[in-house]
Coordinates of C-alpha atoms in Angstrom, one line a residue:
Chain N
M1 CA 19.5 46.2 6.4
T2 CA 19.0 42.8 4.9
G3 CA 15.4 41.7 4.8
V4 CA 14.4 38.3 6.1
A5 CA 11.9 35.8 4.6
I6 CA 10.2 32.7 5.9
V7 CA 10.4 30.2 3.1
G8 CA 9.7 26.9 4.9
I9 CA 7.2 26.0 7.6
G10 CA 6.6 22.8 9.4
M11 CA 4.5 21.6 12.3
H12 CA 4.0 18.4 14.2
P13 CA 0.3 18.2 15.3
F14 CA -0.2 19.5 18.8
G15 CA -1.9 17.5 21.5
R16 CA -0.7 14.1 22.8
T17 CA 1.5 11.8 20.7
A18 CA 2.6 8.9 22.8
A19 CA 4.6 7.3 20.1
R20 CA 7.0 10.2 19.6
T21 CA 9.3 12.0 22.0
G22 CA 9.3 15.8 22.0
L23 CA 12.6 15.8 20.2
Q24 CA 11.1 13.6 17.5
Q25 CA 8.2 15.9 17.1
G26 CA 10.7 18.8 16.6
A27 CA 12.6 16.8 14.0
F28 CA 9.3 16.0 12.2
A29 CA 8.6 19.8 12.0
V30 CA 12.1 20.6 10.7
R31 CA 11.8 17.9 8.0
Q32 CA 8.5 19.3 6.9
A33 CA 9.8 22.9 6.9
L34 CA 12.8 21.9 4.9
G35 CA 10.6 20.0 2.4
D36 CA 8.3 23.1 2.1
A37 CA 11.4 25.2 1.1
G38 CA 13.0 22.5 -1.0
L39 CA 16.1 22.7 1.1
D40 CA 18.4 20.0 2.6
W41 CA 19.4 20.0 6.2
A42 CA 23.0 20.4 5.1
Q43 CA 22.1 23.8 3.6
V44 CA 21.0 25.2 7.0
Q45 CA 23.9 27.4 8.3
V46 CA 22.7 28.3 11.7
A47 CA 19.9 27.1 14.0
F48 CA 18.2 28.4 17.2
G49 CA 15.9 26.1 19.1
G50 CA 14.3 25.6 22.4
S51 CA 12.3 23.2 24.5
D52 CA 11.2 23.7 28.1
A53 CA 10.7 20.1 29.1
A54 CA 11.7 17.8 26.3
G55 CA 15.4 17.9 26.2
N56 CA 18.2 19.9 24.5
A57 CA 17.2 21.4 21.1
D58 CA 20.7 21.0 19.7
T59 CA 20.3 17.2 20.1
L60 CA 18.1 17.5 17.0
V61 CA 21.4 17.2 15.0
S62 CA 21.4 13.5 15.9
E63 CA 18.0 13.1 14.3
L64 CA 18.6 15.4 11.3
G65 CA 22.3 15.0 10.5
L66 CA 25.7 15.9 12.0
T67 CA 26.5 18.7 9.7
G68 CA 28.6 20.8 12.1
L69 CA 26.3 23.8 12.0
Q70 CA 26.1 26.3 14.8
F71 CA 23.1 25.3 16.9
T72 CA 22.2 27.5 19.9
N73 CA 19.7 26.5 22.5
V74 CA 17.3 29.2 23.7
S75 CA 15.1 29.2 26.8
N76 CA 12.6 32.0 27.5
G77 CA 9.5 30.3 28.8
C78 CA 6.5 31.0 26.7
A79 CA 8.6 33.3 24.6
T80 CA 11.1 30.6 23.7
G81 CA 9.9 30.4 20.1
A82 CA 9.9 34.2 19.7
S83 CA 13.5 34.2 21.0
A84 CA 14.6 31.5 18.6
L85 CA 13.0 33.4 15.7
S86 CA 14.5 36.7 16.8
A87 CA 18.0 35.2 17.0
A88 CA 17.6 33.4 13.6
A89 CA 16.5 36.6 12.0
S90 CA 19.4 38.5 13.6
A91 CA 21.9 36.1 12.1
I92 CA 20.5 36.8 8.6
K93 CA 20.2 40.5 9.1
S94 CA 23.8 40.7 10.3
G95 CA 25.0 38.8 7.3
S96 CA 26.5 36.0 9.2
A97 CA 24.2 33.5 7.6
E98 CA 21.9 33.3 4.6
I99 CA 19.8 30.3 5.6
A100 CA 18.7 29.9 9.3
L101 CA 16.3 27.7 11.2
A102 CA 14.1 28.5 14.2
V103 CA 12.6 25.4 15.9
G104 CA 10.7 24.7 19.1
F105 CA 9.2 21.6 20.5
D106 CA 7.9 20.3 23.9
K107 CA 6.2 17.5 25.7
H108 CA 4.8 18.3 29.1
P109 CA 3.2 16.0 31.7
R110 CA -0.5 16.4 32.3
G111 CA -1.8 19.1 34.6
A112 CA -0.7 22.5 35.6
F113 CA 3.0 23.4 35.6
N114 CA 4.6 23.3 39.0
P115 CA 7.5 25.7 39.0
E116 CA 9.9 26.0 42.0
P117 CA 10.1 29.4 43.7
E118 CA 13.9 29.4 43.8
D119 CA 14.1 29.3 40.0
W120 CA 12.1 32.6 40.0
G121 CA 14.2 34.4 42.6
L122 CA 11.6 33.8 45.4
G123 CA 11.8 32.3 48.8
S124 CA 10.4 28.7 49.3
W125 CA 7.6 30.2 51.5
Y126 CA 5.9 31.5 48.4
G127 CA 5.4 28.0 47.0
E128 CA 4.6 26.4 50.4
A129 CA 1.8 29.0 51.0
G130 CA 0.1 28.0 47.8
L131 CA 0.9 31.1 45.7
M132 CA 3.2 29.5 43.1
L133 CA 0.4 29.1 40.5
T134 CA 0.3 30.9 37.1
T135 CA -3.5 30.3 37.0
Q136 CA -3.9 32.6 40.0
F137 CA -2.0 35.4 38.3
F138 CA -4.1 35.2 35.1
A139 CA -7.3 35.1 37.1
M140 CA -6.3 38.1 39.3
K141 CA -5.1 40.2 36.3
I142 CA -8.4 39.7 34.3
Q143 CA -10.5 40.1 37.5
R144 CA -9.0 43.6 38.0
Y145 CA -9.2 44.4 34.3
M146 CA -12.9 43.4 34.2
H147 CA -13.5 45.7 37.2
E148 CA -11.7 48.6 35.6
Y149 CA -13.0 48.4 32.1
G150 CA -16.4 46.8 32.4
I151 CA -15.6 43.4 30.7
S152 CA -18.2 40.7 31.5
E153 CA -18.0 37.0 32.0
D154 CA -19.8 36.6 28.7
A155 CA -16.7 38.1 26.9
L156 CA -14.6 35.4 28.5
V157 CA -16.9 32.7 27.3
R158 CA -17.0 34.1 23.7
V159 CA -13.2 34.0 23.5
A160 CA -13.2 30.3 24.4
E161 CA -16.2 29.6 22.1
K162 CA -14.3 31.1 19.2
A163 CA -11.1 29.3 20.0
F164 CA -12.7 25.8 20.0
R165 CA -14.8 26.6 16.9
N166 CA -11.6 27.7 15.0
G167 CA -9.8 24.6 16.4
S168 CA -12.5 22.4 14.9
Y169 CA -11.3 23.6 11.4
N170 CA -7.6 22.9 12.2
P171 CA -6.3 19.4 11.6
N172 CA -3.2 20.2 13.7
A173 CA -5.1 21.4 16.7
W174 CA -5.4 19.3 19.9
R175 CA -9.0 20.3 20.7
R176 CA -11.0 19.9 17.5
K177 CA -14.5 19.9 19.0
A178 CA -16.5 23.1 19.0
L179 CA -18.0 23.8 22.4
S180 CA -21.3 25.7 23.0
H181 CA -21.6 28.9 25.0
D182 CA -23.4 27.0 27.7
E183 CA -20.8 24.2 27.9
I184 CA -18.1 26.8 28.5
A185 CA -20.1 29.0 30.8
N186 CA -21.1 26.1 33.0
S187 CA -17.7 24.4 33.1
P188 CA -16.2 24.3 36.6
L189 CA -14.4 27.3 38.0
V190 CA -10.7 26.8 38.2
S191 CA -9.6 30.2 39.5
D192 CA -12.4 32.8 39.6
P193 CA -13.5 34.2 37.1
L194 CA -11.8 31.7 34.9
R195 CA -13.4 28.3 34.1
K196 CA -12.1 25.0 32.9
Y197 CA -12.6 25.6 29.2
M198 CA -11.1 29.1 29.4
F199 CA -7.6 27.8 30.2
C200 CA -5.1 26.2 27.8
S201 CA -3.3 23.1 29.0
P202 CA 0.3 22.0 28.7
A203 CA 0.6 19.8 25.6
E204 CA 3.0 18.4 23.0
G205 CA 4.1 19.5 19.6
G206 CA 6.8 21.0 17.4
V207 CA 7.1 23.8 14.9
A208 CA 10.0 24.8 12.6
L209 CA 10.6 27.8 10.3
V210 CA 13.2 28.1 7.7
L211 CA 14.4 31.6 7.2
C212 CA 16.6 33.1 4.5
R213 CA 17.9 36.4 3.1
A214 CA 14.9 38.1 1.5
G215 CA 16.7 38.6 -1.8
M216 CA 17.0 34.8 -2.3
A217 CA 13.5 33.8 -1.1
K218 CA 11.9 33.2 -4.5
R219 CA 14.5 30.4 -5.1
F220 CA 12.9 28.3 -2.3
Q221 CA 9.3 29.5 -2.1
S222 CA 6.8 30.8 -4.6
R223 CA 5.0 32.7 -1.9
P224 CA 7.6 33.8 0.7
V225 CA 6.4 35.6 3.9
F226 CA 8.6 38.6 4.8
L227 CA 9.4 39.3 8.4
K228 CA 8.8 43.0 8.6
A229 CA 9.5 43.2 12.3
V230 CA 10.5 40.9 15.1
E231 CA 10.7 42.5 18.5
F232 CA 11.3 41.2 22.0
R233 CA 11.1 42.9 25.3
S234 CA 11.4 42.1 29.0
R235 CA 9.4 44.0 31.6
L236 CA 9.9 47.5 33.0
F237 CA 9.6 48.3 36.7
G238 CA 6.1 48.3 38.1
T239 CA 4.3 45.9 35.7
F240 CA 1.8 43.3 37.0
E241 CA 3.4 39.9 36.3
V242 CA 3.2 36.3 37.4
F243 CA 4.8 35.3 40.7
N244 CA 5.0 38.8 42.3
P245 CA 4.7 38.9 46.1
C246 CA 4.2 42.6 45.8
L247 CA 3.1 45.1 43.2
A248 CA 4.1 48.8 42.9
D249 CA 1.6 51.4 44.0
E250 CA 1.6 52.9 40.4
L251 CA 1.6 50.2 37.7
E252 CA 3.5 50.4 34.5
E253 CA 2.2 49.2 31.1
P254 CA 2.8 45.5 30.5
P255 CA 5.8 44.5 28.3
S256 CA 3.4 43.7 25.4
V257 CA 2.6 47.4 25.0
Q258 CA 6.2 48.4 24.4
T259 CA 6.9 45.4 22.2
A260 CA 3.9 46.0 20.0
Q261 CA 4.8 49.7 19.6
A262 CA 8.4 48.8 18.7
A263 CA 7.2 46.2 16.1
F264 CA 4.7 48.6 14.5
E265 CA 7.4 51.3 14.3
A266 CA 10.0 48.9 12.8
A267 CA 7.4 47.6 10.2
G268 CA 6.2 51.1 9.4
I269 CA 2.6 50.2 9.8
G270 CA -0.1 50.6 12.4
P271 CA -2.7 48.2 14.1
T272 CA -5.4 49.1 11.5
D273 CA -3.2 47.7 8.7
V274 CA -3.2 44.2 10.2
N275 CA -5.5 41.7 8.5
V276 CA -5.0 38.7 10.8
A277 CA -3.5 38.4 14.3
Q278 CA -2.4 35.8 16.7
L279 CA -2.5 37.0 20.3
Q280 CA -1.3 35.0 23.3
D281 CA -4.4 33.4 24.8
T282 CA -3.0 31.4 27.7
E283 CA -6.6 31.8 29.0
S284 CA -9.6 33.7 27.7
G285 CA -8.8 36.9 29.7
A286 CA -5.3 37.1 28.2
E287 CA -6.7 37.4 24.6
I288 CA -9.0 40.2 25.7
M289 CA -6.3 42.2 27.5
H290 CA -3.8 41.6 24.7
M291 CA -6.2 43.0 22.1
A292 CA -5.9 46.4 23.8
E293 CA -2.2 46.0 24.9
N294 CA -1.2 45.4 21.3
G295 CA -3.1 48.5 20.1
F296 CA -6.0 46.8 18.3
C297 CA -8.7 48.5 20.4
E298 CA -9.2 50.7 23.4
H299 CA -9.5 49.1 26.8
G300 CA -13.1 48.0 27.2
E301 CA -14.0 47.9 23.5
Q302 CA -13.4 44.1 23.5
E303 CA -16.8 43.5 25.0
S304 CA -18.7 44.8 21.9
M305 CA -16.0 43.5 19.5
L306 CA -16.5 39.9 20.8
A307 CA -20.3 40.2 20.9
S308 CA -20.4 41.3 17.3
G309 CA -17.9 38.7 16.1
E310 CA -15.2 41.2 14.9
T311 CA -12.4 38.8 15.8
N312 CA -14.0 35.8 14.1
I313 CA -12.4 34.4 11.0
D314 CA -14.8 36.4 8.8
G315 CA -14.6 39.5 11.1
R316 CA -12.8 42.8 10.7
L317 CA -9.8 41.5 12.6
P318 CA -9.6 37.7 12.9
V319 CA -7.8 36.6 16.0
N320 CA -6.3 33.2 16.7
T321 CA -7.7 31.6 13.6
D322 CA -6.0 28.3 14.4
G323 CA -7.8 28.0 17.8
G324 CA -4.9 29.7 19.7
C325 CA -3.4 28.2 22.8
L326 CA -6.9 27.3 24.0
A327 CA -7.5 24.7 21.2
N328 CA -3.9 23.8 20.6
G329 CA -2.6 23.5 24.1
E330 CA 0.7 24.9 25.1
P331 CA 3.9 23.0 24.4
I332 CA 6.0 25.9 25.7
G333 CA 8.9 25.7 23.3
A334 CA 6.7 25.4 20.2
S335 CA 3.8 27.7 21.0
G336 CA 5.2 31.0 19.8
L337 CA 6.3 29.5 16.5
R338 CA 2.9 28.0 16.0
Q339 CA 1.5 31.5 15.8
V340 CA 3.9 32.4 13.0
Y341 CA 3.2 29.1 11.2
E342 CA -0.5 29.9 11.2
I343 CA 0.0 33.5 9.9
C344 CA 2.2 32.1 7.1
L345 CA -0.5 29.7 6.1
Q346 CA -3.1 32.5 6.2
L347 CA -0.9 34.9 4.1
R348 CA -0.1 32.1 1.7
G349 CA -3.8 31.4 1.3
Q350 CA -3.3 27.8 2.4
A351 CA -5.4 27.8 5.6
K352 CA -8.2 25.8 3.9
D353 CA -11.4 25.6 6.0
R354 CA -10.3 28.4 8.3
Q355 CA -8.8 30.7 5.6
V356 CA -9.4 34.4 6.3
P357 CA -11.3 35.7 3.2
G358 CA -10.1 38.5 1.0
G359 CA -6.5 37.6 0.7
P360 CA -4.9 38.9 3.9
Q361 CA -1.5 40.7 3.2
I362 CA -0.3 41.6 6.7
G363 CA -0.3 39.3 9.8
Y364 CA 0.8 39.8 13.4
T365 CA 1.9 37.5 16.2
H366 CA 2.2 38.2 19.9
V367 CA 3.4 36.1 22.7
Y368 CA 3.5 37.0 26.4
G369 CA 5.1 34.9 29.0
A370 CA 6.5 34.6 32.5
P371 CA 8.2 36.5 34.1
G372 CA 7.1 39.4 32.0
V373 CA 8.5 38.9 28.4
S374 CA 6.8 39.6 25.1
G375 CA 7.7 38.9 21.5
V376 CA 5.9 40.3 18.5
T377 CA 6.3 39.8 14.7
V378 CA 4.8 41.6 11.8
L379 CA 4.6 39.4 8.7
Q380 CA 3.8 40.4 5.1
V381 CA 3.4 38.8 1.7
Chain B
M1 CA -17.7 31.0 54.3
F2 CA -14.4 31.1 56.1
C3 CA -11.7 28.6 55.0
A4 CA -11.3 25.7 57.3
N5 CA -7.8 24.8 56.2
L6 CA -6.0 27.8 57.7
C7 CA -6.5 27.9 61.4
I8 CA -7.1 31.3 62.7
Y9 CA -5.4 32.4 65.9
Y10 CA -7.0 35.2 67.7
I11 CA -3.8 36.9 68.5
Y12 CA -5.4 39.8 70.2
S13 CA -7.0 37.7 72.9
T14 CA -4.6 34.8 73.2
D15 CA -1.6 34.7 75.5
M16 CA 1.2 33.5 73.2
S17 CA 3.0 31.7 76.0
K18 CA 0.0 29.4 76.4
A19 CA 0.2 28.1 72.8
L20 CA 0.2 24.3 72.9
H21 CA 2.8 23.9 70.2
K22 CA 5.9 25.6 69.1
Q23 CA 5.1 28.1 66.3
L24 CA 7.6 29.0 63.6
P25 CA 7.1 31.4 60.7
V26 CA 7.1 29.8 57.2
Q27 CA 10.1 31.9 56.6
E28 CA 12.1 34.2 58.9
G29 CA 11.9 37.9 58.0
L30 CA 8.4 37.9 56.4
F31 CA 6.6 39.2 59.4
D32 CA 7.5 39.8 63.0
W33 CA 6.6 36.9 65.1
P34 CA 5.8 36.3 67.8
A35 CA 4.4 39.8 68.4
E36 CA 1.4 41.4 70.0
R37 CA 0.6 43.2 66.7
P38 CA 2.4 41.2 64.0
R39 CA 3.1 43.1 60.8
L40 CA 4.6 42.3 57.4
I41 CA 8.3 43.4 57.0
G42 CA 9.1 45.3 53.9
S43 CA 11.8 47.5 52.6
V44 CA 11.8 51.1 51.6
C45 CA 14.5 52.6 49.3
N46 CA 16.4 55.4 50.9
S47 CA 16.8 57.1 47.5
C48 CA 13.5 56.8 45.8
G49 CA 11.1 55.7 48.5
N50 CA 9.9 52.6 46.6
A51 CA 8.4 50.0 49.0
E52 CA 8.7 46.3 48.5
F53 CA 7.7 43.1 50.2
P54 CA 9.3 40.9 51.3
F55 CA 12.4 42.8 52.4
R56 CA 15.1 43.0 49.8
P57 CA 18.5 44.6 50.3
F58 CA 18.3 46.7 47.1
C59 CA 15.6 48.6 45.3
N60 CA 14.0 47.1 42.2
R61 CA 13.0 50.5 40.9
C62 CA 16.2 52.6 41.1
M63 CA 18.5 49.7 41.9
G64 CA 19.8 51.7 44.9
G65 CA 21.6 49.6 47.5
R66 CA 20.5 51.5 50.6
V67 CA 17.1 50.4 52.0
T68 CA 15.4 50.6 55.4
S69 CA 13.4 47.8 56.9
V70 CA 9.8 48.8 57.7
L71 CA 6.7 47.3 59.3
L72 CA 3.9 47.6 56.7
P73 CA 0.4 48.7 57.6
E74 CA -1.8 45.8 58.9
T75 CA -4.9 47.0 57.0
G76 CA -5.6 47.8 53.4
R77 CA -8.0 47.4 50.5
L78 CA -8.6 44.4 48.3
W79 CA -7.2 45.3 44.9
T80 CA -7.9 42.1 43.1
W81 CA -8.7 38.5 44.0
T82 CA -9.3 34.9 42.9
V83 CA -10.2 31.6 44.5
Q84 CA -7.8 28.7 44.2
R85 CA -10.3 25.9 43.4
F86 CA -8.0 22.9 43.0
M87 CA -5.4 21.6 45.4
P88 CA -2.0 22.9 44.2
K89 CA 0.8 20.4 43.6
P90 CA 4.1 20.8 45.4
P91 CA 5.8 23.1 46.2
Y92 CA 2.5 23.8 48.0
Q93 CA 2.7 22.5 51.6
G94 CA -0.6 22.8 53.2
S95 CA -2.1 20.6 55.9
E96 CA -4.9 19.1 53.9
N97 CA -5.3 16.1 51.6
K98 CA -7.0 16.2 48.2
A99 CA -10.1 14.7 49.8
D100 CA -10.5 17.5 52.4
F101 CA -9.1 20.3 50.3
V102 CA -11.1 23.5 50.7
P103 CA -10.7 26.2 48.0
F104 CA -8.9 29.3 49.3
G105 CA -8.9 32.9 48.3
V106 CA -5.9 34.8 47.0
G107 CA -5.6 38.5 46.4
Y108 CA -3.5 41.6 46.3
I109 CA -4.1 44.0 49.2
A110 CA -3.3 47.6 48.5
L111 CA -1.6 49.0 51.6
G112 CA -1.6 52.7 52.0
G113 CA 0.3 55.0 54.2
E114 CA 3.6 56.7 53.6
H115 CA 5.0 53.9 51.4
P116 CA 2.1 52.4 49.5
L117 CA 2.3 49.0 47.7
K118 CA 0.2 46.0 47.0
V119 CA 0.9 42.7 48.8
E120 CA -0.1 39.3 47.5
S121 CA -1.6 37.1 50.1
R122 CA -3.9 34.2 50.9
L123 CA -7.3 35.3 52.0
L124 CA -9.3 33.8 54.9
V125 CA -12.5 34.0 52.7
N126 CA -13.2 31.8 49.7
D127 CA -16.8 32.9 48.9
C128 CA -16.8 34.8 45.7
S129 CA -20.1 36.4 46.6
T130 CA -18.5 38.2 49.6
L131 CA -15.3 39.3 48.0
R132 CA -15.4 42.7 46.5
I133 CA -12.6 44.8 45.0
G134 CA -12.0 47.7 47.3
M135 CA -13.2 46.1 50.5
A136 CA -11.3 46.7 53.8
M137 CA -8.9 43.9 54.8
R138 CA -6.7 43.2 57.7
L139 CA -3.7 41.0 58.4
R140 CA -3.8 37.8 60.4
I141 CA -1.1 35.3 61.2
V142 CA -2.4 31.8 60.8
K143 CA -1.3 28.2 60.9
L144 CA -0.4 26.8 57.5
R145 CA 0.4 23.3 58.6
E146 CA 1.9 21.2 61.3
S147 CA 5.4 19.9 60.7
V148 CA 6.6 16.5 62.0
G149 CA 7.0 16.8 65.7
G150 CA 4.1 19.2 66.1
T151 CA 5.7 22.5 65.3
E152 CA 3.1 24.8 63.8
V153 CA 4.2 26.5 60.6
M154 CA 2.7 30.0 60.6
C155 CA 2.0 32.2 57.5
F156 CA 0.3 35.5 56.9
A157 CA -3.1 36.0 55.4
F158 CA -5.7 38.7 55.1
E159 CA -9.4 38.7 56.0
P160 CA -12.2 41.2 55.6
D161 CA -11.9 43.9 58.2
M162 CA -15.3 43.7 59.9
R163 CA -14.4 46.5 62.2
A164 CA -14.1 48.8 59.1
G165 CA -17.5 47.5 57.8
A166 CA -15.8 45.5 55.1
L167 CA -19.0 43.9 53.9
L168 CA -21.2 46.9 53.8

């Protein structure tokens, strides 16, 4: 099958940019990605893009040029970027296009999301009763996980501490101030056991990736990053997901587990081959659980790994080197593509102050989102 | 401490006909109400035995279309929990204002019996020092809010089952 390479990457800084709409932040990212690949917009043959709250992605053509290309909008919650990337890669693999774009952008109002029960197949009672909050799900999942596998609150603090430290080295991050262990541990509880600085916030930003047929990658990029696997799965019966009025008696493994296994199989490598990883960290607990769900450790091992700094930038398996969702915030449409952007920088050796030492060759990205979807990529230089 | 924002009705000792206001469930079909011993209403698949709450006309496990309505057990064990510390935005419709909002507990209660499942519910306790995974819990029907005209909107919640020595 035709291989796929990422030859152009672009990112509008995450955070709050009052002067630009979400769509304009998306266009900014596309222009930067095209510039990185030395390509013109007119050369892009097919595009897939998504935004949760900042308008129709295909409206980008009015910012970038009315070239007549096929532009498909995708919408998969937190996995929107992964969906766009997966679709763009499929277009190249199938031979229907040689140059494709994946783009995501967003601009959310401040504060927690307020989804409507009816959009999620639930009765209005669920929202009225005060159960329609993603924060409760994340808190209850990690609460149970801590009980089962002996993870402490200290581990939750360490994840956040690492995120803000890494974010302080990232000029595109929203939160660029390192926070001390005490500042995080003493921040107010939002939903026990999770505290204020352990949650990411809705934000703004845009990311674009230009993909091409692997065989032509060197024409556009001296250091192309090859997409060895891109997998996407929805949930099986019996998983513990957000917005579930009931759970099965016997729980199934979360969708991240099956997605990771499929990605490793497609790439022909295993978790120990990965040099740098981006794991969905909607909150501190998510990163901890996702370390194991993706196969990077056994359940419970996270406690000692975090205590000994194994997931720091200079550790054995650096995780969320750009500060992750915690330091970048979560513009839903762009968040998954930000992970790939960061891995491309790391594999190209261009991550500057936060560069993983030793010339990483293989990177990994993982998103997890409501209502139980996961997207994983394996990337290689 | 016990939450002040969900009013507890001692249904075992109260004559329902003497309620001052008309009481309506937050949604028909979630629990039988009024009833001397209210219970949550779930469905059990006739083919594979999978239990779900609320009632749904087909099974999410085997996708079979024949299910039976069942009254779920009124007691169970706390499987996981959290405390909602900020006042939720709409679609939440409680009775309180931001100024008098009292954090409330939320959890999953593992219900045993013939068709076991875990049900998500508000808890009538919000003190993290008293909530323990595995503690005994029991169902209550409580007032969520008063609608215009004085009708009381009722919802289900769970509280520690003191009779079962929940806090021991």
